[in-house]
Amino acid sequence: MKKIILDCDPGMDDSMAIVMAAKSPDLALLAVTTVNGNYPVEVTSKNARKILEMLGRTDIPVAKGMASPLVRDVPKDPFTHGSDGQAENFLPEPTIPLSDLSASELIIRLVKQNPGEVHLIVTGPMTNIALAMKMDPSIKENIASVIAISGSFGLNEYAFLNATGDTPQSEWNVYVDPEAADIVYQSGVPLVALGLDVATHFSVNFSVETIELFKRSEKREALFLAQAIRFVEGRGFEAYCTIIDCMAVAYAIDPTLVETFKGRVGIETKDGLTLGMTVLDRRHHHVWEHLPLVEIGKQADHQRFLDLLTQLVLA
């Protein structure tokens, strides 16, 4: 089993990423760490525990992380996940306590206890990860990889049509804390960036038959997803919005789901029109070799992804 920490900001799609990670027989979910992103960290920390209690996985620790970006004010998310942050599912209040450690402290401890074995799946802003690297730089050489829903690289029309940040071509997780993203991208840790190019493709859509399976299921996580789909469709969005972050968990389970390539990427940290952009240098000549080299999601087998997710939700 691949050892993972899921750093997230639930959010309905982060909630479904927790479901996938907790239920996959191929993953050992060591911890869930939370961060400000889709909602304030108090809400994301509560929502993470709600999902784990729904699944009966109260053995998995949840650590609360950063309440704001490293150096910036908290921006307002233009997209809503509902008044509860979970697509109006209104799960019961959690009873399990938060970890005594902060998110960054828990990440450091678990990486040191499992050197070279822990993969960080990051589905929110990278604030906790960057802070952990600043607190203890030695962990960078002991992190197996970072697999992140991160960036928008202009590889197809979905990269910018479905831009989620609050500048025209940015992705939300990078836009919220571009300085943190810059630290992680430049850390030297193997990084797989699954951008909006693959994670918000309109092919990530469930069939009517599959949605009916969710609605008729006795699994609470299936009913949770069915309600999330109703919620986004009622607001004029498509079902892909409910499972964007699941792509990172799916990649951790089966990397063959996504075709990737290596590219040099810089994070724009200056205020203005391009704040939060992940600038990919694809030139044949005169490439900026000082930019970090990362693995970038080019295209995905979206049907296999949906099949895997459906299987785990209904299992």
XYZ file of C-alpha atoms in Angstrom:
315
model
C 0.000 0.000 0.000
C 1.238 3.473 -0.906
C 1.527 5.690 2.160
C -0.144 9.060 1.713
C -1.069 12.224 3.565
C -4.033 14.098 2.081
C -3.685 17.861 2.519
C -6.984 19.462 1.587
C -9.593 22.200 2.026
C -13.019 20.453 2.015
C -15.032 21.505 -0.116
C -17.212 18.881 -1.724
C -14.576 17.636 -4.166
C -11.963 17.403 -1.399
C -14.573 15.475 0.604
C -14.883 12.961 -2.216
C -11.083 12.787 -2.444
C -11.069 11.760 1.227
C -13.647 9.071 0.420
C -11.459 7.687 -2.362
C -8.277 7.776 -0.290
C -9.853 6.203 2.780
C -11.583 3.422 0.836
C -8.846 2.476 -1.634
C -7.143 -0.849 -0.843
C -4.050 0.494 -2.618
C -3.514 3.455 -0.281
C -2.608 3.772 3.385
C -4.060 7.107 4.466
C -1.791 8.156 7.341
C -3.498 11.483 8.015
C -5.713 14.220 6.652
C -4.383 17.748 7.059
C -6.523 20.800 6.422
C -5.899 24.319 5.200
C -7.740 27.518 4.372
C -8.902 27.441 0.780
C -12.434 26.766 -0.364
C -13.542 27.746 3.163
C -11.873 28.945 6.385
C -9.724 26.300 8.051
C -12.184 25.888 10.921
C -14.797 24.753 8.384
C -12.429 22.590 6.337
C -11.183 20.893 9.511
C -14.734 20.157 10.585
C -15.715 18.875 7.141
C -12.747 16.502 6.954
C -13.777 14.932 10.255
C -17.413 14.737 9.151
C -16.408 12.656 6.127
C -14.136 10.326 8.096
C -16.871 9.752 10.686
C -19.354 9.074 7.881
C -16.958 6.404 6.614
C -16.289 4.980 10.070
C -12.588 5.837 9.713
C -12.076 7.607 13.019
C -8.627 5.988 13.217
C -7.245 8.520 10.725
C -5.941 11.675 12.434
C -6.996 15.114 11.226
C -4.667 18.062 11.854
C -5.716 21.672 11.370
C -3.336 23.773 9.340
C -2.890 27.349 8.237
C -5.781 29.795 8.479
C -4.325 32.133 5.866
C -1.747 32.173 3.061
C 1.916 32.633 3.959
C 2.067 36.377 3.238
C -1.295 37.358 1.763
C -4.810 38.064 2.903
C -7.436 35.368 2.417
C -9.194 35.793 -0.941
C -12.877 35.081 -1.418
C -13.677 32.002 -3.491
C -15.969 32.990 -6.399
C -17.362 29.415 -6.440
C -19.541 28.180 -3.593
C -19.719 24.672 -2.149
C -22.882 25.531 -0.230
C -23.595 26.882 3.234
C -21.979 23.820 4.839
C -19.089 23.636 2.387
C -20.292 20.184 1.340
C -23.006 20.847 -1.238
C -25.806 21.142 1.342
C -25.325 17.566 2.580
C -25.459 18.789 6.193
C -23.594 15.875 7.732
C -23.699 15.514 11.542
C -21.246 17.548 13.584
C -18.024 15.562 14.150
C -17.154 14.111 17.536
C -13.534 13.066 16.945
C -10.984 15.639 18.140
C -8.347 17.296 16.037
C -4.740 16.198 16.398
C -2.703 17.981 19.055
C -0.191 18.721 16.304
C -0.643 21.334 13.614
C -0.868 20.141 10.018
C 2.734 21.077 9.261
C 3.998 19.443 12.459
C 2.133 16.225 11.685
C 3.451 16.196 8.111
C 7.005 16.564 9.415
C 6.538 13.796 11.984
C 5.014 11.300 9.557
C 7.597 11.963 6.844
C 10.415 11.458 9.338
C 8.822 8.261 10.648
C 8.508 6.927 7.078
C 11.510 8.347 5.184
C 11.155 8.147 1.435
C 7.748 6.483 1.636
C 5.152 9.221 2.097
C 3.403 10.773 -0.892
C 1.713 14.112 -0.205
C -1.570 14.451 -2.064
C -2.382 18.153 -2.116
C -5.861 19.273 -3.176
C -5.840 22.758 -1.668
C -3.411 25.667 -1.429
C 0.140 24.501 -0.651
C 0.480 26.595 2.523
C 0.884 23.677 4.950
C 3.427 21.916 2.745
C 5.507 25.048 2.209
C 5.459 25.815 5.939
C 6.557 22.266 6.793
C 9.465 22.615 4.354
C 10.448 25.929 5.944
C 10.171 24.520 9.468
C 12.291 21.469 8.683
C 14.052 21.610 5.307
C 15.409 18.086 5.826
C 12.003 16.575 5.030
C 12.334 17.578 1.383
C 14.751 14.737 0.667
C 12.451 12.261 2.431
C 9.135 13.032 0.689
C 8.446 10.409 -1.979
C 6.424 12.834 -4.105
C 3.870 15.607 -4.129
C 0.780 14.883 -6.237
C -1.256 18.059 -6.516
C -4.316 19.533 -8.128
C -2.331 22.552 -9.143
C -2.115 24.980 -11.982
C -3.470 25.552 -15.440
C -1.070 25.025 -18.313
C -2.973 25.899 -21.493
C -2.734 22.407 -22.968
C -6.376 22.406 -24.085
C -9.425 24.650 -23.943
C -10.483 23.434 -20.495
C -7.335 24.850 -18.900
C -8.682 28.383 -19.144
C -12.391 27.893 -19.882
C -12.712 26.388 -16.414
C -10.205 28.641 -14.635
C -11.021 28.524 -10.932
C -8.838 31.326 -9.561
C -9.887 34.963 -9.432
C -7.600 36.085 -12.262
C -8.439 35.156 -15.856
C -6.084 32.178 -16.270
C -5.293 30.984 -12.740
C -6.196 27.873 -10.797
C -7.638 28.412 -7.312
C -5.128 26.447 -5.241
C -2.157 28.337 -6.687
C -3.983 31.669 -6.760
C -4.790 31.550 -3.031
C -1.146 31.167 -2.003
C 1.234 31.587 -4.933
C 4.219 32.093 -2.612
C 3.584 28.684 -1.020
C 3.228 27.067 -4.448
C 6.512 28.670 -5.508
C 8.296 27.159 -2.486
C 6.946 23.660 -3.187
C 7.566 23.815 -6.951
C 11.167 24.878 -6.302
C 11.753 22.415 -3.447
C 13.297 19.666 -5.552
C 10.687 17.176 -4.336
C 9.246 15.163 -7.261
C 6.052 17.039 -8.144
C 3.145 15.895 -10.292
C 0.954 18.884 -11.175
C -2.506 17.849 -12.341
C -3.911 21.071 -13.678
C -7.321 22.144 -14.868
C -6.318 20.784 -18.285
C -7.082 17.266 -17.014
C -9.044 17.797 -13.782
C -11.897 19.954 -15.134
C -12.341 18.334 -18.532
C -16.033 18.109 -19.494
C -15.512 14.385 -20.126
C -15.427 14.014 -16.323
C -19.159 13.510 -16.185
C -21.261 10.676 -14.849
C -23.866 8.903 -16.911
C -27.515 9.116 -15.879
C -27.342 5.401 -15.040
C -24.371 5.877 -12.694
C -26.024 8.794 -10.914
C -29.080 6.606 -10.371
C -26.822 3.954 -8.822
C -25.559 6.571 -6.376
C -29.104 7.676 -5.533
C -30.285 4.107 -4.883
C -27.199 3.062 -2.929
C -27.248 2.439 0.809
C -23.731 3.871 1.052
C -23.769 7.309 2.652
C -20.828 8.411 0.526
C -22.794 7.561 -2.635
C -25.749 9.593 -1.401
C -23.349 12.405 -0.525
C -22.066 12.444 -4.121
C -25.576 12.261 -5.586
C -26.579 15.317 -3.560
C -23.408 17.152 -4.586
C -24.227 16.493 -8.240
C -27.776 17.812 -7.708
C -26.337 20.880 -6.008
C -23.916 21.859 -8.786
C -26.304 21.049 -11.625
C -28.947 23.184 -9.943
C -26.528 26.100 -10.165
C -25.720 25.596 -13.850
C -22.449 23.688 -13.419
C -21.571 20.146 -14.479
C -20.869 17.087 -12.361
C -17.097 17.341 -12.821
C -17.131 20.114 -10.174
C -17.938 17.545 -7.485
C -14.829 15.418 -8.071
C -12.036 17.688 -9.348
C -9.739 16.804 -6.446
C -10.355 13.082 -6.852
C -8.029 13.096 -9.855
C -4.993 13.437 -7.562
C -6.062 10.445 -5.460
C -6.789 8.438 -8.605
C -3.297 9.208 -9.901
C -1.799 7.998 -6.622
C -3.729 4.741 -7.025
C -2.970 4.281 -10.725
C -0.525 6.679 -12.421
C -1.368 5.197 -15.833
C -4.671 7.080 -15.703
C -2.886 10.307 -16.626
C -0.332 10.908 -19.373
C 2.280 13.367 -18.148
C 5.328 15.177 -19.475
C 8.161 17.102 -17.871
C 8.080 20.872 -18.149
C 9.653 23.924 -16.592
C 7.144 25.990 -14.647
C 7.292 29.323 -12.860
C 4.687 30.649 -10.423
C 3.640 34.267 -10.873
C 3.633 35.930 -7.445
C 3.196 39.535 -8.563
C -0.201 41.166 -8.095
C -2.221 41.923 -11.181
C -3.671 40.236 -14.217
C -1.488 37.108 -14.034
C -1.246 36.530 -10.259
C -1.235 32.796 -9.548
C -0.522 31.694 -13.104
C 1.599 28.593 -13.623
C 3.746 29.716 -16.536
C 4.986 26.782 -18.602
C 8.072 27.307 -20.754
C 7.559 24.966 -23.731
C 10.006 26.602 -26.120
C 12.372 24.593 -28.300
C 15.120 27.137 -27.721
C 16.136 29.595 -25.009
C 14.218 27.728 -22.289
C 14.600 29.193 -18.809
C 16.576 26.362 -17.290
C 16.389 27.940 -13.823
C 12.653 27.198 -13.611
C 11.784 24.013 -11.692
C 11.178 20.879 -13.731
C 7.890 19.211 -12.809
C 5.648 16.449 -14.127
C 2.518 17.920 -15.739
C -0.751 16.182 -16.524
C -1.300 16.273 -20.294
C -4.360 14.115 -20.795
C -6.313 11.581 -18.774
C -8.362 8.473 -19.368
C -11.462 10.049 -17.910
C -13.693 6.999 -18.288
C -11.273 4.777 -16.378
C -11.037 7.514 -13.754
C -14.822 7.605 -13.391
C -14.991 3.818 -13.271
C -12.404 3.701 -10.465
C -14.176 6.396 -8.489
C -17.582 4.763 -8.940
C -16.215 1.403 -7.845
C -14.734 2.846 -4.664
C -17.808 4.947 -3.814
C -20.123 1.948 -4.122
C -17.755 -0.566 -2.479
